[in-house]
Amino acid sequence: MFFIPTWITNVVLLIVCYLSGFQHFRLRRPNPVTNLQFFMMAFSLLMVLIVTLYNRENPWLSLAFFLMAAGCLGLMIRQLRMMPPMRPIE
Protein backbone atom coordinates (compact mmCIF):
# COMPACT_ATOMS: atom_id res chain seq x y z
CA MET A 1 0.00 0.00 0.00
CA PHE A 2 1.01 3.59 -0.60
CA PHE A 3 0.49 6.13 2.12
CA ILE A 4 1.14 9.78 1.36
CA PRO A 5 1.30 11.96 4.49
CA THR A 6 -1.29 14.68 4.85
CA TRP A 7 1.22 17.51 4.96
CA ILE A 8 2.67 16.64 1.54
CA THR A 9 -0.73 16.74 -0.14
CA ASN A 10 -1.69 19.94 1.67
CA VAL A 11 1.55 21.67 0.65
CA VAL A 12 0.90 20.76 -3.00
CA LEU A 13 -2.68 22.07 -2.73
CA LEU A 14 -1.51 25.32 -1.13
CA ILE A 15 1.02 25.77 -3.97
CA VAL A 16 -1.87 25.30 -6.41
CA CYS A 17 -3.85 27.95 -4.52
CA TYR A 18 -0.90 30.37 -4.64
CA LEU A 19 -0.32 29.85 -8.37
CA SER A 20 -4.03 30.26 -9.06
CA GLY A 21 -4.15 33.48 -7.06
CA PHE A 22 -1.10 34.84 -8.87
CA GLN A 23 -2.68 34.08 -12.25
CA HIS A 24 -6.02 35.46 -11.08
CA PHE A 25 -4.32 38.72 -10.07
CA ARG A 26 -2.41 39.02 -13.34
CA LEU A 27 -5.36 38.32 -15.64
CA ARG A 28 -7.65 41.06 -14.24
CA ARG A 29 -10.77 39.80 -16.00
CA PRO A 30 -14.01 41.83 -15.92
CA ASN A 31 -15.88 38.97 -14.20
CA PRO A 32 -13.27 37.33 -11.96
CA VAL A 33 -15.59 34.71 -10.44
CA THR A 34 -16.20 32.73 -13.63
CA ASN A 35 -12.63 31.88 -14.61
CA LEU A 36 -10.64 28.72 -13.96
CA GLN A 37 -8.22 30.35 -11.54
CA PHE A 38 -10.96 31.36 -9.10
CA PHE A 39 -12.45 27.86 -9.14
CA MET A 40 -9.02 26.29 -8.58
CA MET A 41 -8.38 28.59 -5.60
CA ALA A 42 -11.69 27.65 -4.01
CA PHE A 43 -11.30 23.96 -4.88
CA SER A 44 -7.78 23.69 -3.47
CA LEU A 45 -8.72 25.40 -0.20
CA LEU A 46 -11.74 23.12 0.16
CA MET A 47 -9.57 20.08 -0.60
CA VAL A 48 -7.07 21.09 2.12
CA LEU A 49 -9.91 20.76 4.62
CA ILE A 50 -11.17 17.47 3.18
CA VAL A 51 -7.68 15.95 3.02
CA THR A 52 -7.00 16.96 6.61
CA LEU A 53 -10.20 15.31 7.81
CA TYR A 54 -10.26 12.11 5.73
CA ASN A 55 -6.65 11.25 4.90
CA ARG A 56 -6.11 9.03 7.95
CA GLU A 57 -8.80 6.49 7.12
CA ASN A 58 -7.50 4.71 4.04
CA PRO A 59 -3.99 4.61 2.49
CA TRP A 60 -5.46 4.31 -1.01
CA LEU A 61 -7.53 7.40 -0.37
CA SER A 62 -4.35 9.29 0.57
CA LEU A 63 -2.79 8.23 -2.74
CA ALA A 64 -5.89 9.38 -4.63
CA PHE A 65 -5.80 12.76 -2.87
CA PHE A 66 -2.11 13.16 -3.73
CA LEU A 67 -2.63 12.24 -7.40
CA MET A 68 -5.52 14.71 -7.60
CA ALA A 69 -3.34 17.45 -6.07
CA ALA A 70 -0.48 16.64 -8.46
CA GLY A 71 -2.88 16.81 -11.43
CA CYS A 72 -4.17 20.22 -10.27
CA LEU A 73 -0.58 21.43 -9.90
CA GLY A 74 0.22 20.27 -13.43
CA LEU A 75 -2.84 22.10 -14.75
CA MET A 76 -1.89 25.33 -12.98
CA ILE A 77 1.72 25.15 -14.18
CA ARG A 78 0.45 24.65 -17.73
CA GLN A 79 -1.88 27.65 -17.36
CA LEU A 80 0.98 29.75 -15.95
CA ARG A 81 3.20 28.93 -18.92
CA MET A 82 0.46 30.05 -21.33
CA MET A 83 0.14 33.53 -19.76
CA PRO A 84 1.71 36.54 -21.47
CA PRO A 85 5.03 37.69 -19.98
CA MET A 86 5.07 40.33 -17.30
CA ARG A 87 6.03 43.86 -18.22
CA PRO A 88 9.28 45.08 -16.68
CA ILE A 89 8.92 47.71 -13.97
CA GLU A 90 10.27 51.03 -15.20
Tab-separated table of N, CA, C and O in Angstrom:
chain	number	residue	atom	x	y	z
A	1	MET	N	0.824	-1.179	0.000
A	1	MET	CA	0.000	0.000	0.000
A	1	MET	C	0.874	1.252	0.000
A	1	MET	O	1.967	1.251	0.524
A	2	PHE	N	0.327	2.311	-0.568
A	2	PHE	CA	1.013	3.585	-0.603
A	2	PHE	C	0.308	4.545	0.341
A	2	PHE	O	-0.894	4.748	0.232
A	3	PHE	N	1.068	5.123	1.245
A	3	PHE	CA	0.488	6.126	2.124
A	3	PHE	C	1.254	7.421	1.932
A	3	PHE	O	2.468	7.478	2.108
A	4	ILE	N	0.559	8.451	1.533
A	4	ILE	CA	1.136	9.777	1.357
A	4	ILE	C	0.719	10.610	2.572
A	4	ILE	O	-0.474	10.746	2.838
A	5	PRO	N	1.676	11.166	3.316
A	5	PRO	CA	1.298	11.965	4.493
A	5	PRO	C	0.436	13.173	4.120
A	5	PRO	O	0.520	13.707	3.015
A	6	THR	N	-0.358	13.577	5.073
A	6	THR	CA	-1.291	14.676	4.851
A	6	THR	C	-0.564	15.970	4.515
A	6	THR	O	-1.009	16.735	3.654
A	7	TRP	N	0.548	16.223	5.157
A	7	TRP	CA	1.224	17.510	4.963
A	7	TRP	C	1.760	17.661	3.549
A	7	TRP	O	1.797	18.772	3.027
A	8	ILE	N	2.164	16.559	2.913
A	8	ILE	CA	2.673	16.642	1.539
A	8	ILE	C	1.551	17.052	0.587
A	8	ILE	O	1.715	17.953	-0.247
A	9	THR	N	0.412	16.406	0.716
A	9	THR	CA	-0.734	16.737	-0.138
A	9	THR	C	-1.203	18.164	0.109
A	9	THR	O	-1.510	18.895	-0.835
A	10	ASN	N	-1.233	18.580	1.367
A	10	ASN	CA	-1.687	19.939	1.673
A	10	ASN	C	-0.713	20.990	1.152
A	10	ASN	O	-1.144	22.050	0.686
A	11	VAL	N	0.586	20.716	1.195
A	11	VAL	CA	1.551	21.671	0.648
A	11	VAL	C	1.354	21.816	-0.857
A	11	VAL	O	1.362	22.928	-1.399
A	12	VAL	N	1.135	20.701	-1.551
A	12	VAL	CA	0.899	20.765	-3.001
A	12	VAL	C	-0.374	21.553	-3.297
A	12	VAL	O	-0.402	22.397	-4.208
A	13	LEU	N	-1.429	21.333	-2.519
A	13	LEU	CA	-2.676	22.069	-2.733
A	13	LEU	C	-2.517	23.555	-2.426
A	13	LEU	O	-3.100	24.399	-3.106
A	14	LEU	N	-1.732	23.902	-1.427
A	14	LEU	CA	-1.509	25.318	-1.134
A	14	LEU	C	-0.657	25.978	-2.218
A	14	LEU	O	-0.850	27.167	-2.522
A	15	ILE	N	0.264	25.246	-2.829
A	15	ILE	CA	1.018	25.773	-3.965
A	15	ILE	C	0.072	26.026	-5.143
A	15	ILE	O	0.186	27.038	-5.837
A	16	VAL	N	-0.871	25.108	-5.355
A	16	VAL	CA	-1.875	25.300	-6.405
A	16	VAL	C	-2.691	26.557	-6.125
A	16	VAL	O	-2.948	27.360	-7.030
A	17	CYS	N	-3.080	26.761	-4.881
A	17	CYS	CA	-3.854	27.947	-4.517
A	17	CYS	C	-3.041	29.218	-4.754
A	17	CYS	O	-3.556	30.206	-5.277
A	18	TYR	N	-1.753	29.195	-4.421
A	18	TYR	CA	-0.896	30.365	-4.637
A	18	TYR	C	-0.740	30.672	-6.129
A	18	TYR	O	-0.865	31.822	-6.548
A	19	LEU	N	-0.467	29.633	-6.927
A	19	LEU	CA	-0.322	29.851	-8.373
A	19	LEU	C	-1.619	30.349	-9.000
A	19	LEU	O	-1.601	31.215	-9.875
A	20	SER	N	-2.732	29.811	-8.545
A	20	SER	CA	-4.028	30.261	-9.063
A	20	SER	C	-4.284	31.720	-8.699
A	20	SER	O	-4.777	32.495	-9.518
A	21	GLY	N	-3.967	32.097	-7.470
A	21	GLY	CA	-4.153	33.478	-7.059
A	21	GLY	C	-3.255	34.428	-7.831
A	21	GLY	O	-3.665	35.533	-8.194
A	22	PHE	N	-2.019	34.011	-8.093
A	22	PHE	CA	-1.104	34.836	-8.872
A	22	PHE	C	-1.632	35.037	-10.290
A	22	PHE	O	-1.629	36.151	-10.809
A	23	GLN	N	-2.119	33.966	-10.896
A	23	GLN	CA	-2.683	34.080	-12.251
A	23	GLN	C	-3.954	34.909	-12.233
A	23	GLN	O	-4.194	35.717	-13.139
A	24	HIS	N	-4.771	34.721	-11.210
A	24	HIS	CA	-6.022	35.464	-11.078
A	24	HIS	C	-5.737	36.966	-10.970
A	24	HIS	O	-6.432	37.788	-11.577
A	25	PHE	N	-4.708	37.317	-10.224
A	25	PHE	CA	-4.321	38.721	-10.069
A	25	PHE	C	-3.795	39.292	-11.380
A	25	PHE	O	-4.111	40.425	-11.747
A	26	ARG	N	-3.008	38.513	-12.113
A	26	ARG	CA	-2.405	39.025	-13.345
A	26	ARG	C	-3.388	39.134	-14.496
A	26	ARG	O	-3.219	39.972	-15.379
A	27	LEU	N	-4.417	38.282	-14.520
A	27	LEU	CA	-5.358	38.316	-15.642
A	27	LEU	C	-6.274	39.535	-15.603
A	27	LEU	O	-6.603	40.101	-16.634
A	28	ARG	N	-6.756	39.902	-14.426
A	28	ARG	CA	-7.647	41.060	-14.241
A	28	ARG	C	-8.835	41.032	-15.198
A	28	ARG	O	-9.073	41.951	-15.972
A	29	ARG	N	-9.582	39.947	-15.146
A	29	ARG	CA	-10.765	39.795	-15.995
A	29	ARG	C	-11.911	40.664	-15.481
A	29	ARG	O	-11.980	40.983	-14.307
A	30	PRO	N	-12.873	41.019	-16.370
A	30	PRO	CA	-14.012	41.829	-15.916
A	30	PRO	C	-14.915	41.074	-14.930
A	30	PRO	O	-15.457	41.665	-14.014
A	31	ASN	N	-15.093	39.775	-15.132
A	31	ASN	CA	-15.882	38.966	-14.200
A	31	ASN	C	-14.943	37.915	-13.601
A	31	ASN	O	-14.799	36.827	-14.139
A	32	PRO	N	-14.309	38.216	-12.476
A	32	PRO	CA	-13.268	37.333	-11.960
A	32	PRO	C	-13.770	36.030	-11.343
A	32	PRO	O	-12.985	35.129	-11.102
A	33	VAL	N	-15.079	35.904	-11.108
A	33	VAL	CA	-15.586	34.708	-10.444
A	33	VAL	C	-15.750	33.542	-11.408
A	33	VAL	O	-15.712	32.388	-11.002
A	34	THR	N	-15.881	33.808	-12.687
A	34	THR	CA	-16.198	32.727	-13.629
A	34	THR	C	-14.980	32.140	-14.338
A	34	THR	O	-15.151	31.370	-15.272
A	35	ASN	N	-13.773	32.451	-13.904
A	35	ASN	CA	-12.628	31.876	-14.608
A	35	ASN	C	-12.053	30.684	-13.847
A	35	ASN	O	-12.367	30.443	-12.676
A	36	LEU	N	-11.201	29.951	-14.506
A	36	LEU	CA	-10.637	28.721	-13.959
A	36	LEU	C	-9.801	28.975	-12.711
A	36	LEU	O	-9.825	28.173	-11.773
A	37	GLN	N	-9.095	30.078	-12.668
A	37	GLN	CA	-8.217	30.354	-11.539
A	37	GLN	C	-8.997	30.528	-10.237
A	37	GLN	O	-8.575	30.033	-9.189
A	38	PHE	N	-10.140	31.191	-10.300
A	38	PHE	CA	-10.955	31.359	-9.099
A	38	PHE	C	-11.473	30.011	-8.608
A	38	PHE	O	-11.439	29.719	-7.405
A	39	PHE	N	-11.942	29.183	-9.529
A	39	PHE	CA	-12.446	27.863	-9.141
A	39	PHE	C	-11.335	26.982	-8.573
A	39	PHE	O	-11.556	26.229	-7.623
A	40	MET	N	-10.132	27.090	-9.108
A	40	MET	CA	-9.025	26.293	-8.584
A	40	MET	C	-8.598	26.782	-7.201
A	40	MET	O	-8.211	25.967	-6.353
A	41	MET	N	-8.680	28.078	-6.946
A	41	MET	CA	-8.378	28.586	-5.595
A	41	MET	C	-9.381	28.033	-4.587
A	41	MET	O	-8.999	27.524	-3.533
A	42	ALA	N	-10.651	28.129	-4.916
A	42	ALA	CA	-11.690	27.648	-4.007
A	42	ALA	C	-11.607	26.138	-3.837
A	42	ALA	O	-11.722	25.618	-2.717
A	43	PHE	N	-11.376	25.414	-4.941
A	43	PHE	CA	-11.298	23.960	-4.882
A	43	PHE	C	-10.109	23.505	-4.044
A	43	PHE	O	-10.233	22.588	-3.224
A	44	SER	N	-8.958	24.140	-4.213
A	44	SER	CA	-7.777	23.695	-3.470
A	44	SER	C	-7.917	23.992	-1.975
A	44	SER	O	-7.511	23.181	-1.141
A	45	LEU	N	-8.506	25.125	-1.621
A	45	LEU	CA	-8.717	25.403	-0.199
A	45	LEU	C	-9.727	24.447	0.415
A	45	LEU	O	-9.556	23.985	1.556
A	46	LEU	N	-10.771	24.105	-0.324
A	46	LEU	CA	-11.736	23.116	0.156
A	46	LEU	C	-11.091	21.744	0.292
A	46	LEU	O	-11.328	21.026	1.271
A	47	MET	N	-10.234	21.382	-0.653
A	47	MET	CA	-9.574	20.081	-0.597
A	47	MET	C	-8.568	19.994	0.547
A	47	MET	O	-8.336	18.909	1.081
A	48	VAL	N	-7.962	21.116	0.939
A	48	VAL	CA	-7.075	21.095	2.115
A	48	VAL	C	-7.863	20.650	3.343
A	48	VAL	O	-7.397	19.815	4.121
A	49	LEU	N	-9.074	21.173	3.493
A	49	LEU	CA	-9.913	20.760	4.623
A	49	LEU	C	-10.316	19.297	4.524
A	49	LEU	O	-10.256	18.555	5.503
A	50	ILE	N	-10.721	18.855	3.351
A	50	ILE	CA	-11.165	17.474	3.177
A	50	ILE	C	-10.015	16.499	3.382
A	50	ILE	O	-10.171	15.466	4.041
A	51	VAL	N	-8.844	16.827	2.844
A	51	VAL	CA	-7.679	15.948	3.016
A	51	VAL	C	-7.294	15.864	4.486
A	51	VAL	O	-6.965	14.785	4.991
A	52	THR	N	-7.351	16.974	5.191
A	52	THR	CA	-7.005	16.965	6.606
A	52	THR	C	-7.955	16.090	7.409
A	52	THR	O	-7.533	15.375	8.324
A	53	LEU	N	-9.218	16.094	7.052
A	53	LEU	CA	-10.197	15.310	7.808
A	53	LEU	C	-10.207	13.824	7.451
A	53	LEU	O	-10.370	12.975	8.320
A	54	TYR	N	-10.036	13.481	6.163
A	54	TYR	CA	-10.265	12.110	5.729
A	54	TYR	C	-9.021	11.337	5.315
A	54	TYR	O	-9.124	10.192	4.905
A	55	ASN	N	-7.843	11.907	5.411
A	55	ASN	CA	-6.649	11.246	4.897
A	55	ASN	C	-6.189	10.101	5.787
A	55	ASN	O	-5.461	9.228	5.342
A	56	ARG	N	-6.586	10.058	7.031
A	56	ARG	CA	-6.109	9.032	7.953
A	56	ARG	C	-6.846	7.707	7.829
A	56	ARG	O	-6.415	6.705	8.378
A	57	GLU	N	-7.950	7.681	7.129
A	57	GLU	CA	-8.799	6.493	7.123
A	57	GLU	C	-8.299	5.380	6.211
A	57	GLU	O	-8.376	4.219	6.557
A	58	ASN	N	-7.810	5.724	5.037
A	58	ASN	CA	-7.500	4.715	4.039
A	58	ASN	C	-6.232	5.124	3.282
A	58	ASN	O	-6.176	6.229	2.736
A	59	PRO	N	-5.215	4.250	3.229
A	59	PRO	CA	-3.995	4.612	2.494
A	59	PRO	C	-4.239	4.841	0.998
A	59	PRO	O	-3.584	5.672	0.389
A	60	TRP	N	-5.169	4.111	0.409
A	60	TRP	CA	-5.455	4.312	-1.014
A	60	TRP	C	-6.130	5.656	-1.248
A	60	TRP	O	-5.939	6.286	-2.282
A	61	LEU	N	-6.898	6.095	-0.277
A	61	LEU	CA	-7.529	7.405	-0.371
A	61	LEU	C	-6.468	8.507	-0.309
A	61	LEU	O	-6.552	9.509	-1.021
A	62	SER	N	-5.430	8.297	0.511
A	62	SER	CA	-4.354	9.287	0.572
A	62	SER	C	-3.606	9.358	-0.755
A	62	SER	O	-3.209	10.440	-1.196
A	63	LEU	N	-3.433	8.225	-1.415
A	63	LEU	CA	-2.794	8.227	-2.736
A	63	LEU	C	-3.674	8.938	-3.759
A	63	LEU	O	-3.178	9.713	-4.579
A	64	ALA	N	-4.974	8.715	-3.703
A	64	ALA	CA	-5.893	9.384	-4.633
A	64	ALA	C	-5.887	10.893	-4.418
A	64	ALA	O	-5.877	11.665	-5.383
A	65	PHE	N	-5.873	11.332	-3.157
A	65	PHE	CA	-5.797	12.763	-2.873
A	65	PHE	C	-4.502	13.356	-3.424
A	65	PHE	O	-4.495	14.440	-3.986
A	66	PHE	N	-3.388	12.648	-3.248
A	66	PHE	CA	-2.109	13.160	-3.734
A	66	PHE	C	-2.087	13.232	-5.260
A	66	PHE	O	-1.605	14.214	-5.830
A	67	LEU	N	-2.602	12.216	-5.934
A	67	LEU	CA	-2.631	12.236	-7.398
A	67	LEU	C	-3.529	13.359	-7.916
A	67	LEU	O	-3.213	14.006	-8.920
A	68	MET	N	-4.639	13.608	-7.223
A	68	MET	CA	-5.519	14.707	-7.600
A	68	MET	C	-4.808	16.054	-7.414
A	68	MET	O	-4.874	16.935	-8.272
A	69	ALA	N	-4.069	16.207	-6.311
A	69	ALA	CA	-3.336	17.446	-6.070
A	69	ALA	C	-2.223	17.627	-7.097
A	69	ALA	O	-1.994	18.741	-7.586
A	70	ALA	N	-1.537	16.552	-7.458
A	70	ALA	CA	-0.476	16.642	-8.464
A	70	ALA	C	-1.056	16.997	-9.831
A	70	ALA	O	-0.463	17.773	-10.587
A	71	GLY	N	-2.222	16.464	-10.166
A	71	GLY	CA	-2.882	16.813	-11.425
A	71	GLY	C	-3.289	18.279	-11.463
A	71	GLY	O	-3.135	18.957	-12.488
A	72	CYS	N	-3.805	18.790	-10.348
A	72	CYS	CA	-4.169	20.216	-10.273
A	72	CYS	C	-2.929	21.095	-10.396
A	72	CYS	O	-2.966	22.137	-11.056
A	73	LEU	N	-1.823	20.668	-9.787
A	73	LEU	CA	-0.582	21.432	-9.901
A	73	LEU	C	-0.086	21.446	-11.340
A	73	LEU	O	0.336	22.487	-11.854
A	74	GLY	N	-0.172	20.317	-12.022
A	74	GLY	CA	0.221	20.269	-13.432
A	74	GLY	C	-0.635	21.177	-14.287
A	74	GLY	O	-0.132	21.864	-15.186
A	75	LEU	N	-1.931	21.214	-14.017
A	75	LEU	CA	-2.838	22.100	-14.753
A	75	LEU	C	-2.493	23.567	-14.522
A	75	LEU	O	-2.446	24.361	-15.468
A	76	MET	N	-2.208	23.931	-13.281
A	76	MET	CA	-1.891	25.331	-12.984
A	76	MET	C	-0.533	25.733	-13.562
A	76	MET	O	-0.363	26.861	-14.025
A	77	ILE	N	0.432	24.837	-13.566
A	77	ILE	CA	1.724	25.151	-14.181
A	77	ILE	C	1.543	25.342	-15.684
A	77	ILE	O	2.123	26.246	-16.282
A	78	ARG	N	0.726	24.511	-16.305
A	78	ARG	CA	0.453	24.652	-17.735
A	78	ARG	C	-0.239	25.981	-18.027
A	78	ARG	O	0.107	26.677	-18.988
A	79	GLN	N	-1.197	26.361	-17.186
A	79	GLN	CA	-1.879	27.645	-17.359
A	79	GLN	C	-0.909	28.815	-17.163
A	79	GLN	O	-0.995	29.813	-17.858
A	80	LEU	N	0.010	28.679	-16.203
A	80	LEU	CA	0.979	29.746	-15.951
A	80	LEU	C	1.920	29.920	-17.136
A	80	LEU	O	2.279	31.046	-17.483
A	81	ARG	N	2.300	28.838	-17.767
A	81	ARG	CA	3.198	28.931	-18.916
A	81	ARG	C	2.521	29.545	-20.135
A	81	ARG	O	3.191	30.059	-21.026
A	82	MET	N	1.189	29.496	-20.204
A	82	MET	CA	0.455	30.052	-21.334
A	82	MET	C	0.167	31.550	-21.170
A	82	MET	O	-0.289	32.183	-22.110
A	83	MET	N	0.436	32.102	-20.001
A	83	MET	CA	0.143	33.525	-19.763
A	83	MET	C	1.154	34.408	-20.480
A	83	MET	O	2.291	34.004	-20.696
A	84	PRO	N	0.753	35.615	-20.843
A	84	PRO	CA	1.708	36.536	-21.467
A	84	PRO	C	2.765	36.947	-20.448
A	84	PRO	O	2.522	36.957	-19.248
A	85	PRO	N	3.956	37.309	-20.921
A	85	PRO	CA	5.026	37.689	-19.984
A	85	PRO	C	4.704	38.985	-19.255
A	85	PRO	O	3.942	39.834	-19.752
A	86	MET	N	5.280	39.114	-18.074
A	86	MET	CA	5.067	40.331	-17.297
A	86	MET	C	5.860	41.485	-17.887
A	86	MET	O	6.920	41.286	-18.457
A	87	ARG	N	5.321	42.685	-17.761
A	87	ARG	CA	6.025	43.864	-18.219
A	87	ARG	C	7.097	44.232	-17.199
A	87	ARG	O	6.857	44.154	-15.994
A	88	PRO	N	8.258	44.668	-17.650
A	88	PRO	CA	9.281	45.083	-16.685
A	88	PRO	C	8.867	46.374	-15.984
A	88	PRO	O	8.202	47.230	-16.576
A	89	ILE	N	9.237	46.499	-14.741
A	89	ILE	CA	8.922	47.706	-13.974
A	89	ILE	C	9.916	48.789	-14.366
A	89	ILE	O	11.118	48.607	-14.305
A	90	GLU	N	9.401	49.924	-14.772
A	90	GLU	CA	10.269	51.032	-15.197
A	90	GLU	C	10.058	52.243	-14.330
A	90	GLU	O	9.045	52.516	-13.837
